[in-house]
Amino acid sequence: MTLEIVGISVLWLFLFGYIIVASIDFGAGFFSAYSEIANKKHVIHQVIQRYLSPVWEVTNVFLVFFFVGMVGFFPKTAYYYGTILLVPASISIILLAIRGSYYAFSTYGIKDNKAYMFLYGMTGVFIPASLSIVLTISEGGFVRMDGGEPALLYKQLFVSPFTWSVVLLSLTSVLYISANFLTYYANAAGDDRARDLLRKYALVWSGPTILSALVIIYQLKHHNAEHYTKMMDVSWMFVVSFLFFVLSLYLLIKKRYFGWSFISLVLQYAFAFYAYGISHYPYLLYPYLTIYDSFTNRTMAVALVIAFIAGLFLLVPSLFLLLKLFLFDKKYVKGQV
Amino acid sequence: MFTYDPVLFSRILTELTLTFHIIYATIGVGVPLMIAIAQWVGIRKKDEHYILLARRWTRGFVITVAVGVVTGTAIGLQLSLLWPNFMNLAGQVISLPLFMETFAFFFEAIFLGIYLYTWDRFNDQKKHFLLLIPVAIGSSASALFITIVNAFMNTPQGFELKNGVITNIQPLVAMFTPAMPTKVAHVLTTAYMTSAFVLASIAAYHLFKGNRHPYHKKALHLTMKAALIFSLATIVVGDLSGKFLAKYQPEKLAAAEWHFETSTYAPLVLFGTLDDNKEVKNAIKIPYALSILAYNRPGAEVTGLNDIPKEEQPPLYIHYLFNLMVLIGIWLTVIAALYWAGMKKGLAFTMKKSFLMQLVLSGPLAMLAIEIGWYFTEVGRQPWILRGYMKTAEAATKSAHVDTLLVVFSLLYVVLGIASVVVLTKMFRNNPVERELEERALNQGGVSS
Ligand code: HDD
Ligand code: HEM
Ligand code: HEM
């Protein structure tokens, strides 16, 4: 394995981690705002207060880790993506700011501010949409080189059906992933009403996620034929992903083993996400940037990998402790401490 | 008439974000240490007051941390968005500490989450206290790593640059630059010092308003003692920072001191004005003091600004920034020392309104010194972004829309700033100490006064 591949694999893993934990967070916020407005108030709200408040900062660090690591391993991305993403990424920052401040401010004082709650809920769908734009851009076709300076073609990006399919997939996935997880969590908390409601949401969103994923694969064929062909080379991974989807859905319908249902869902996304990533190789930005020509020097790469391994020794036990105290602690989950 | 200049707007936006972030970052670095001290004293003395102090500070801290994280994420991304050329170049050499910083964030965030939600989960307070140690280590470590990056910008090393290509990279050499020891030490001590004064301000405010509850007296006493220790440390480290500048960044020190001719027995210039011939007027001059500050010897030679190429000279207004920072540092040390002496000798002036007023102002003043200090060192590095290698103007993005973003982010920071102040005041107003003490005493069925 070359250092380039080690680097991108580490980053891809953290991006995947972010997608799962952030989806739970984003979706939960959306459902909670929705239930507030649809007067199903406080069925889900409790779960959010108990589960999300302690971990939102950790979720955010996954994102920070990803972009700092990206610039570390592939400094040229700072130049290309930094220049192109000025506006889209700034929008994401602002949405993240609204969201981050909600956790702090809502716990004290302005709990019942409906407008804020609404804003918070909406960021849950807008953030994934704005972040997913990066993946769309990476497929190429939306960037022009102006005398060596990359520039984003806003109009093309905006009118492309491909863009909107990716946005759609990100939205439906967020809602599906979080509804599935929260079903498990509510079940563990013994809150049957919340569980049933969330299970219903999960079922509702399962179909649209798979549909939008299929639409994207179809569109990619026209948008980026090279990537599409490479994707077909790893089509077995998509098949495995689909099987996990079926298993996860089956358990959900049967109202059994919610934990396993969520684990299958994670595997479903993992296989699809890695199949996508592997077939994207070696490009970071079609057709301008590959992981090879954007790579940092060997010395730095080795140093980063060593730092990463050392960091894991710190991180894994700490994360384990966090999960043990807030996710797997029966008493905490049930609200008894 | 008006031309769009992305460099200018990128500068202003970066400055704005950092100016805002540093307020919350400084609190984020210093306050965990103060909470730890209070909780530890509370456990040792078995004194409910100190435990409650730690608890209430923690609640406030949650809010400042959230804004710190939000603005930190903004500046982290903006470094690449607004300075793509800089990150492209420097990223090859200095990304190691940036990467390590994310682990410090992880560590801190995880344990802060645990600490916050487990106040009543342990029967043994000591166990809960242990959870705070990683938080304090994590936040100080993040300051350490980001300051290493900033030190690198001032005295870059650990690579060779030929025709725009970087070779011979040594990541560790790039981390341990000449600027690093003093910078890191100064940033950390001033963060601790500022946090101590900010918390002292709050206690002093209650006493000033006439509330003489022992809780506030204990709070003031604890914070002022810490403030005195950290102020003294700040002066020592500040002096070392000056010596660092004299040796490695003489142009910054010369501009800060309006020292034009290289000379021995150089005087220290305080305030004053410059006339058209660069003559210093109306200033207070302390003979030999600059030579002493720079090299500990009155006869030492200090490089003057005239020896620096004109286009590489930093703006001269940093002189006032430097003066103000040092003055605030000395003033705060003096009042902390007075308070301490007054308490030792049992003198009444420490509870006089006029003196308490000075203590109320100490927190905001310290924070002002942080801002001024950063403006001093950053403006003093200009025109360089990477001293000797890359000018700030070459580093910026060429994208459109930076002006619009500047407006949008300004609005965001105004809203966040106001909201955090409103929420903090509301939170403590609605739940006064006295009431909380009573409730806790009832819950525990014991007496605690
Ligand atoms: C509470 C805040 C505070 C206080 C009271 C002081 N400083 Fe400071 N100073 C800072 C906060 C600060 C800072 C914000 O932390 C800076 C900016 C960047 C840095 O490394 O530290 C700084 C930079 C800074 C530098 C520039 C270092 C460089 O560019 O590498 C020097 C020479 C001093 N300080 C010296 C002093 C002296 C002699 C003080 C005497 C009391 C002093 N400072 C008090
Ligand atoms: C946190 C407190 C800080 C404040 C208030 C601050 C403020 C400033 C100011 C006023 C300037 C520019 C002056 C001019 O253009 O004349 C500047 C430059 C710069 N600083 Fe800092 N700085 C801080 C810390 C840092 C750190 C820790 C880093 C890097 C890791 C950094 C990165 C930069 C960059 C990239 C520039 C060049 C762009 C510009 O001119 O704005 N700053 N900063
Ligand atoms: C000397 C100046 C700075 C200090 C002392 C400082 C320190 C801190 C602290 C204490 C936090 C809060 C983290 C927490 O409590 O979890 C924070 C957040 C953050 N800072 Fe700064 N910072 C400084 C400047 C910068 C700069 C220049 C950058 C950009 C590279 C930056 C990037 C970040 C990021 C990305 C976060 C959010 C981390 C998260 O998601 O948890 N900081 N910083």
PDB file of C-alpha atoms in Angstrom, chain B residues 150-296:
ATOM      1  CA  ASN B 150       1.781  30.693  14.471  1.00  0.00           C
ATOM      2  CA  ALA B 151       5.387  30.549  15.681  1.00  0.00           C
ATOM      3  CA  PHE B 152       6.327  28.866  12.410  1.00  0.00           C
ATOM      4  CA  MET B 153       4.804  31.759  10.488  1.00  0.00           C
ATOM      5  CA  ASN B 154       7.111  34.125  12.373  1.00  0.00           C
ATOM      6  CA  THR B 155      10.348  32.142  12.164  1.00  0.00           C
ATOM      7  CA  PRO B 156       9.866  29.476   9.507  1.00  0.00           C
ATOM      8  CA  GLN B 157      12.420  26.678   9.327  1.00  0.00           C
ATOM      9  CA  GLY B 158      12.683  22.969   8.631  1.00  0.00           C
ATOM     10  CA  PHE B 159      12.514  23.123   4.817  1.00  0.00           C
ATOM     11  CA  GLU B 160      14.198  24.535   1.739  1.00  0.00           C
ATOM     12  CA  LEU B 161      12.406  26.537  -0.904  1.00  0.00           C
ATOM     13  CA  LYS B 162      13.852  26.585  -4.417  1.00  0.00           C
ATOM     14  CA  ASN B 163      11.883  27.968  -7.372  1.00  0.00           C
ATOM     15  CA  GLY B 164       8.629  27.504  -5.565  1.00  0.00           C
ATOM     16  CA  VAL B 165       9.343  23.858  -4.766  1.00  0.00           C
ATOM     17  CA  ILE B 166       9.735  22.780  -1.171  1.00  0.00           C
ATOM     18  CA  THR B 167      12.337  20.161  -0.362  1.00  0.00           C
ATOM     19  CA  ASN B 168      14.217  18.695   2.557  1.00  0.00           C
ATOM     20  CA  ILE B 169      11.297  18.866   4.928  1.00  0.00           C
ATOM     21  CA  GLN B 170      11.792  18.198   8.615  1.00  0.00           C
ATOM     22  CA  PRO B 171       8.429  18.335  10.385  1.00  0.00           C
ATOM     23  CA  LEU B 172       9.856  18.388  13.901  1.00  0.00           C
ATOM     24  CA  VAL B 173      12.343  21.149  13.121  1.00  0.00           C
ATOM     25  CA  ALA B 174       9.425  23.142  11.719  1.00  0.00           C
ATOM     26  CA  MET B 175       7.540  22.662  14.975  1.00  0.00           C
ATOM     27  CA  PHE B 176      10.358  23.645  17.300  1.00  0.00           C
ATOM     28  CA  THR B 177      11.190  27.058  15.905  1.00  0.00           C
ATOM     29  CA  PRO B 178      12.994  29.805  17.818  1.00  0.00           C
ATOM     30  CA  ALA B 179       9.662  31.597  18.277  1.00  0.00           C
ATOM     31  CA  MET B 180       7.945  28.568  19.710  1.00  0.00           C
ATOM     32  CA  PRO B 181       9.062  28.424  23.385  1.00  0.00           C
ATOM     33  CA  THR B 182       8.291  32.032  24.267  1.00  0.00           C
ATOM     34  CA  LYS B 183       5.143  32.198  22.189  1.00  0.00           C
ATOM     35  CA  VAL B 184       3.634  29.054  23.633  1.00  0.00           C
ATOM     36  CA  ALA B 185       4.578  30.028  27.163  1.00  0.00           C
ATOM     37  CA  HIS B 186       3.183  33.534  26.719  1.00  0.00           C
ATOM     38  CA  VAL B 187      -0.073  32.403  25.142  1.00  0.00           C
ATOM     39  CA  LEU B 188      -0.663  29.847  27.891  1.00  0.00           C
ATOM     40  CA  THR B 189       0.225  32.051  30.861  1.00  0.00           C
ATOM     41  CA  THR B 190      -1.825  34.952  29.518  1.00  0.00           C
ATOM     42  CA  ALA B 191      -4.809  32.670  28.895  1.00  0.00           C
ATOM     43  CA  TYR B 192      -4.659  31.436  32.495  1.00  0.00           C
ATOM     44  CA  MET B 193      -4.129  34.953  33.755  1.00  0.00           C
ATOM     45  CA  THR B 194      -7.031  36.353  31.753  1.00  0.00           C
ATOM     46  CA  SER B 195      -9.407  33.610  32.814  1.00  0.00           C
ATOM     47  CA  ALA B 196      -8.506  34.161  36.459  1.00  0.00           C
ATOM     48  CA  PHE B 197      -9.173  37.903  36.127  1.00  0.00           C
ATOM     49  CA  VAL B 198     -12.422  37.369  34.241  1.00  0.00           C
ATOM     50  CA  LEU B 199     -13.725  35.110  36.992  1.00  0.00           C
ATOM     51  CA  ALA B 200     -12.416  37.527  39.616  1.00  0.00           C
ATOM     52  CA  SER B 201     -14.362  40.306  37.899  1.00  0.00           C
ATOM     53  CA  ILE B 202     -17.577  38.403  38.383  1.00  0.00           C
ATOM     54  CA  ALA B 203     -16.972  37.825  42.082  1.00  0.00           C
ATOM     55  CA  ALA B 204     -15.869  41.426  42.536  1.00  0.00           C
ATOM     56  CA  TYR B 205     -19.030  42.598  40.808  1.00  0.00           C
ATOM     57  CA  HIS B 206     -21.252  40.850  43.370  1.00  0.00           C
ATOM     58  CA  LEU B 207     -19.224  42.285  46.241  1.00  0.00           C
ATOM     59  CA  PHE B 208     -19.291  45.701  44.614  1.00  0.00           C
ATOM     60  CA  LYS B 209     -23.078  45.510  44.441  1.00  0.00           C
ATOM     61  CA  GLY B 210     -23.067  44.982  48.191  1.00  0.00           C
ATOM     62  CA  ASN B 211     -23.612  41.249  48.312  1.00  0.00           C
ATOM     63  CA  ARG B 212     -21.176  40.101  50.990  1.00  0.00           C
ATOM     64  CA  HIS B 213     -21.965  36.406  50.948  1.00  0.00           C
ATOM     65  CA  PRO B 214     -18.894  34.355  51.911  1.00  0.00           C
ATOM     66  CA  TYR B 215     -19.287  32.480  48.640  1.00  0.00           C
ATOM     67  CA  HIS B 216     -18.269  35.553  46.666  1.00  0.00           C
ATOM     68  CA  LYS B 217     -15.434  36.379  49.037  1.00  0.00           C
ATOM     69  CA  LYS B 218     -13.995  32.905  48.668  1.00  0.00           C
ATOM     70  CA  ALA B 219     -14.391  33.135  44.905  1.00  0.00           C
ATOM     71  CA  LEU B 220     -12.575  36.450  44.756  1.00  0.00           C
ATOM     72  CA  HIS B 221      -9.811  35.253  47.006  1.00  0.00           C
ATOM     73  CA  LEU B 222      -9.186  32.112  45.009  1.00  0.00           C
ATOM     74  CA  THR B 223      -9.243  33.810  41.625  1.00  0.00           C
ATOM     75  CA  MET B 224      -7.073  36.760  42.689  1.00  0.00           C
ATOM     76  CA  LYS B 225      -4.428  34.462  44.109  1.00  0.00           C
ATOM     77  CA  ALA B 226      -4.302  32.558  40.830  1.00  0.00           C
ATOM     78  CA  ALA B 227      -4.319  35.843  38.916  1.00  0.00           C
ATOM     79  CA  LEU B 228      -1.313  37.114  40.839  1.00  0.00           C
ATOM     80  CA  ILE B 229       0.706  33.997  40.150  1.00  0.00           C
ATOM     81  CA  PHE B 230      -0.123  33.994  36.450  1.00  0.00           C
ATOM     82  CA  SER B 231       0.501  37.747  36.101  1.00  0.00           C
ATOM     83  CA  LEU B 232       3.981  37.377  37.519  1.00  0.00           C
ATOM     84  CA  ALA B 233       4.594  34.490  35.158  1.00  0.00           C
ATOM     85  CA  THR B 234       3.302  36.624  32.289  1.00  0.00           C
ATOM     86  CA  ILE B 235       5.771  39.400  33.021  1.00  0.00           C
ATOM     87  CA  VAL B 236       8.669  36.980  33.153  1.00  0.00           C
ATOM     88  CA  VAL B 237       7.629  35.285  29.921  1.00  0.00           C
ATOM     89  CA  GLY B 238       6.813  38.634  28.292  1.00  0.00           C
ATOM     90  CA  ASP B 239      10.352  39.757  29.017  1.00  0.00           C
ATOM     91  CA  LEU B 240      11.679  36.584  27.408  1.00  0.00           C
ATOM     92  CA  SER B 241       9.447  37.235  24.390  1.00  0.00           C
ATOM     93  CA  GLY B 242      11.086  40.625  23.993  1.00  0.00           C
ATOM     94  CA  LYS B 243      14.512  38.979  24.065  1.00  0.00           C
ATOM     95  CA  PHE B 244      13.350  36.522  21.460  1.00  0.00           C
ATOM     96  CA  LEU B 245      12.267  39.382  19.197  1.00  0.00           C
ATOM     97  CA  ALA B 246      15.545  41.241  19.588  1.00  0.00           C
ATOM     98  CA  LYS B 247      17.413  38.207  18.362  1.00  0.00           C
ATOM     99  CA  TYR B 248      15.120  36.712  15.720  1.00  0.00           C
ATOM    100  CA  GLN B 249      12.592  39.337  14.631  1.00  0.00           C
ATOM    101  CA  PRO B 250      14.446  42.619  15.215  1.00  0.00           C
ATOM    102  CA  GLU B 251      12.192  44.541  12.836  1.00  0.00           C
ATOM    103  CA  LYS B 252       9.161  43.818  15.000  1.00  0.00           C
ATOM    104  CA  LEU B 253      10.831  45.002  18.181  1.00  0.00           C
ATOM    105  CA  ALA B 254      12.311  48.053  16.465  1.00  0.00           C
ATOM    106  CA  ALA B 255       8.908  49.070  15.089  1.00  0.00           C
ATOM    107  CA  ALA B 256       7.298  48.438  18.462  1.00  0.00           C
ATOM    108  CA  GLU B 257       9.873  50.670  20.132  1.00  0.00           C
ATOM    109  CA  TRP B 258      10.257  53.297  17.417  1.00  0.00           C
ATOM    110  CA  HIS B 259      13.933  52.482  17.505  1.00  0.00           C
ATOM    111  CA  PHE B 260      15.304  53.719  14.196  1.00  0.00           C
ATOM    112  CA  GLU B 261      19.095  53.872  14.530  1.00  0.00           C
ATOM    113  CA  THR B 262      20.939  50.757  15.565  1.00  0.00           C
ATOM    114  CA  SER B 263      22.621  51.721  18.822  1.00  0.00           C
ATOM    115  CA  THR B 264      23.901  50.664  22.211  1.00  0.00           C
ATOM    116  CA  TYR B 265      22.436  52.019  25.473  1.00  0.00           C
ATOM    117  CA  ALA B 266      19.042  52.168  23.759  1.00  0.00           C
ATOM    118  CA  PRO B 267      16.220  53.820  25.732  1.00  0.00           C
ATOM    119  CA  LEU B 268      12.698  52.468  26.032  1.00  0.00           C
ATOM    120  CA  VAL B 269      10.145  54.776  24.443  1.00  0.00           C
ATOM    121  CA  LEU B 270       6.690  54.983  26.003  1.00  0.00           C
ATOM    122  CA  PHE B 271       3.852  56.441  23.929  1.00  0.00           C
ATOM    123  CA  GLY B 272       4.648  59.768  22.233  1.00  0.00           C
ATOM    124  CA  THR B 273       4.132  60.837  18.622  1.00  0.00           C
ATOM    125  CA  LEU B 274       6.183  60.811  15.443  1.00  0.00           C
ATOM    126  CA  ASP B 275       6.768  63.895  13.317  1.00  0.00           C
ATOM    127  CA  ASP B 276       7.410  63.914   9.593  1.00  0.00           C
ATOM    128  CA  ASN B 277      11.122  63.267  10.035  1.00  0.00           C
ATOM    129  CA  LYS B 278      10.461  60.210  12.140  1.00  0.00           C
ATOM    130  CA  GLU B 279      11.527  62.147  15.241  1.00  0.00           C
ATOM    131  CA  VAL B 280       9.923  60.881  18.431  1.00  0.00           C
ATOM    132  CA  LYS B 281       8.064  63.644  20.293  1.00  0.00           C
ATOM    133  CA  ASN B 282       6.184  63.850  23.596  1.00  0.00           C
ATOM    134  CA  ALA B 283       7.392  60.438  24.699  1.00  0.00           C
ATOM    135  CA  ILE B 284       8.539  59.167  28.055  1.00  0.00           C
ATOM    136  CA  LYS B 285      12.017  57.734  27.647  1.00  0.00           C
ATOM    137  CA  ILE B 286      13.484  55.267  30.093  1.00  0.00           C
ATOM    138  CA  PRO B 287      17.253  55.266  29.579  1.00  0.00           C
ATOM    139  CA  TYR B 288      18.948  51.942  28.712  1.00  0.00           C
ATOM    140  CA  ALA B 289      15.676  50.081  29.263  1.00  0.00           C
ATOM    141  CA  LEU B 290      15.371  48.811  25.700  1.00  0.00           C
ATOM    142  CA  SER B 291      18.884  47.374  25.736  1.00  0.00           C
ATOM    143  CA  ILE B 292      18.064  45.714  29.035  1.00  0.00           C
ATOM    144  CA  LEU B 293      14.756  44.365  27.736  1.00  0.00           C
ATOM    145  CA  ALA B 294      16.480  43.015  24.657  1.00  0.00           C
ATOM    146  CA  TYR B 295      19.702  41.597  26.060  1.00  0.00           C
ATOM    147  CA  ASN B 296      19.766  42.188  29.857  1.00  0.00           C
TER     148      ASN B 296
END
